[in-house]
């Protein structure tokens, strides 16, 4: 089955309004002829509106890096799904390993966010992945299976059509240690098998599974060439226009 590549940048806590607009402007102009893949950048909350305005008229989409699952109320410091909708945001990254480890987000909380996003026309990019210690103890598959089962509880087959999964081995995020294409493919294929168990095979074959973990221009082709890798969630390299646009170019070339 043909799945359109999605190349997504996670800017984390980098880029204020001016830097976000400049980077969007550069990416927009360098990718103006790219039609075969989906492109997304996820700036910090404060720059979402400006980035979306800067991206207007292009195929570059703007996403958020997190959200809260209630629409409004006494949740000091949180940003709700309805506020993201208000900014015309299309995607939201959920369950990133930094949210899990630094901010203590559990699979149960992430599940509430996934359901709220899907129920309110936001496309969630659900991040899963094992730590280095878990991989060393041969627990990779058990961890991924449990994360998927818990984070996707209550998601209907119809809603799952709008789901994107990002397999991000925690040991590869921001470390420069990329999973080999073989290791990544093995995990992606396992994720797809689990999606088939949770939903059904047809749906599992249509859901995009992105790889995340030190993806850059130099290793993108080998990773994107794997049959179950449908794009990338890119941190550090997405802040560098040359790197990010080169990864986009690679995905475009492989799609043609
Ligand atoms: C990420 O933050 O999702 C990520 C994959 O970061 P990096 O590309 O820097 O490893």
Short mmCIF file of C-alpha atoms and ligand atoms in Angstrom, two decimals, residues 10 12 96 98 168 172-175 212-215 233-237, ligand 1:
data_model
loop_
_atom_site.label_atom_id
_atom_site.label_comp_id
_atom_site.label_asym_id
_atom_site.label_seq_id
_atom_site.Cartn_x
_atom_site.Cartn_y
_atom_site.Cartn_z
CA UNK A 10 9.84 19.17 16.23
CA UNK A 12 11.07 21.77 20.90
CA UNK A 96 6.99 12.71 23.25
CA UNK A 98 10.60 14.41 26.88
CA UNK A 168 11.29 7.18 18.64
CA UNK A 172 18.42 7.87 19.76
CA UNK A 173 16.71 11.19 20.56
CA UNK A 174 19.11 14.10 20.55
CA UNK A 175 22.06 11.77 21.09
CA UNK A 212 12.44 9.75 15.12
CA UNK A 213 15.90 9.78 16.67
CA UNK A 214 18.82 11.76 15.23
CA UNK A 215 17.48 11.63 11.68
CA UNK A 233 9.90 13.22 13.22
CA UNK A 234 13.02 15.33 13.32
CA UNK A 235 14.30 17.36 16.26
CA UNK A 236 17.76 18.94 16.01
CA UNK A 237 18.08 18.71 12.23
C1 LIG B 1 12.59 14.43 18.61
O1 LIG B 1 12.70 15.34 19.41
O2 LIG B 1 11.46 13.96 18.38
C2 LIG B 1 13.78 13.95 17.93
C3 LIG B 1 13.69 12.89 17.18
O3 LIG B 1 14.94 14.66 18.15
P1 LIG B 1 16.34 14.48 17.36
O4 LIG B 1 16.02 14.40 15.90
O5 LIG B 1 17.14 15.67 17.73
O6 LIG B 1 16.93 13.19 17.85
#
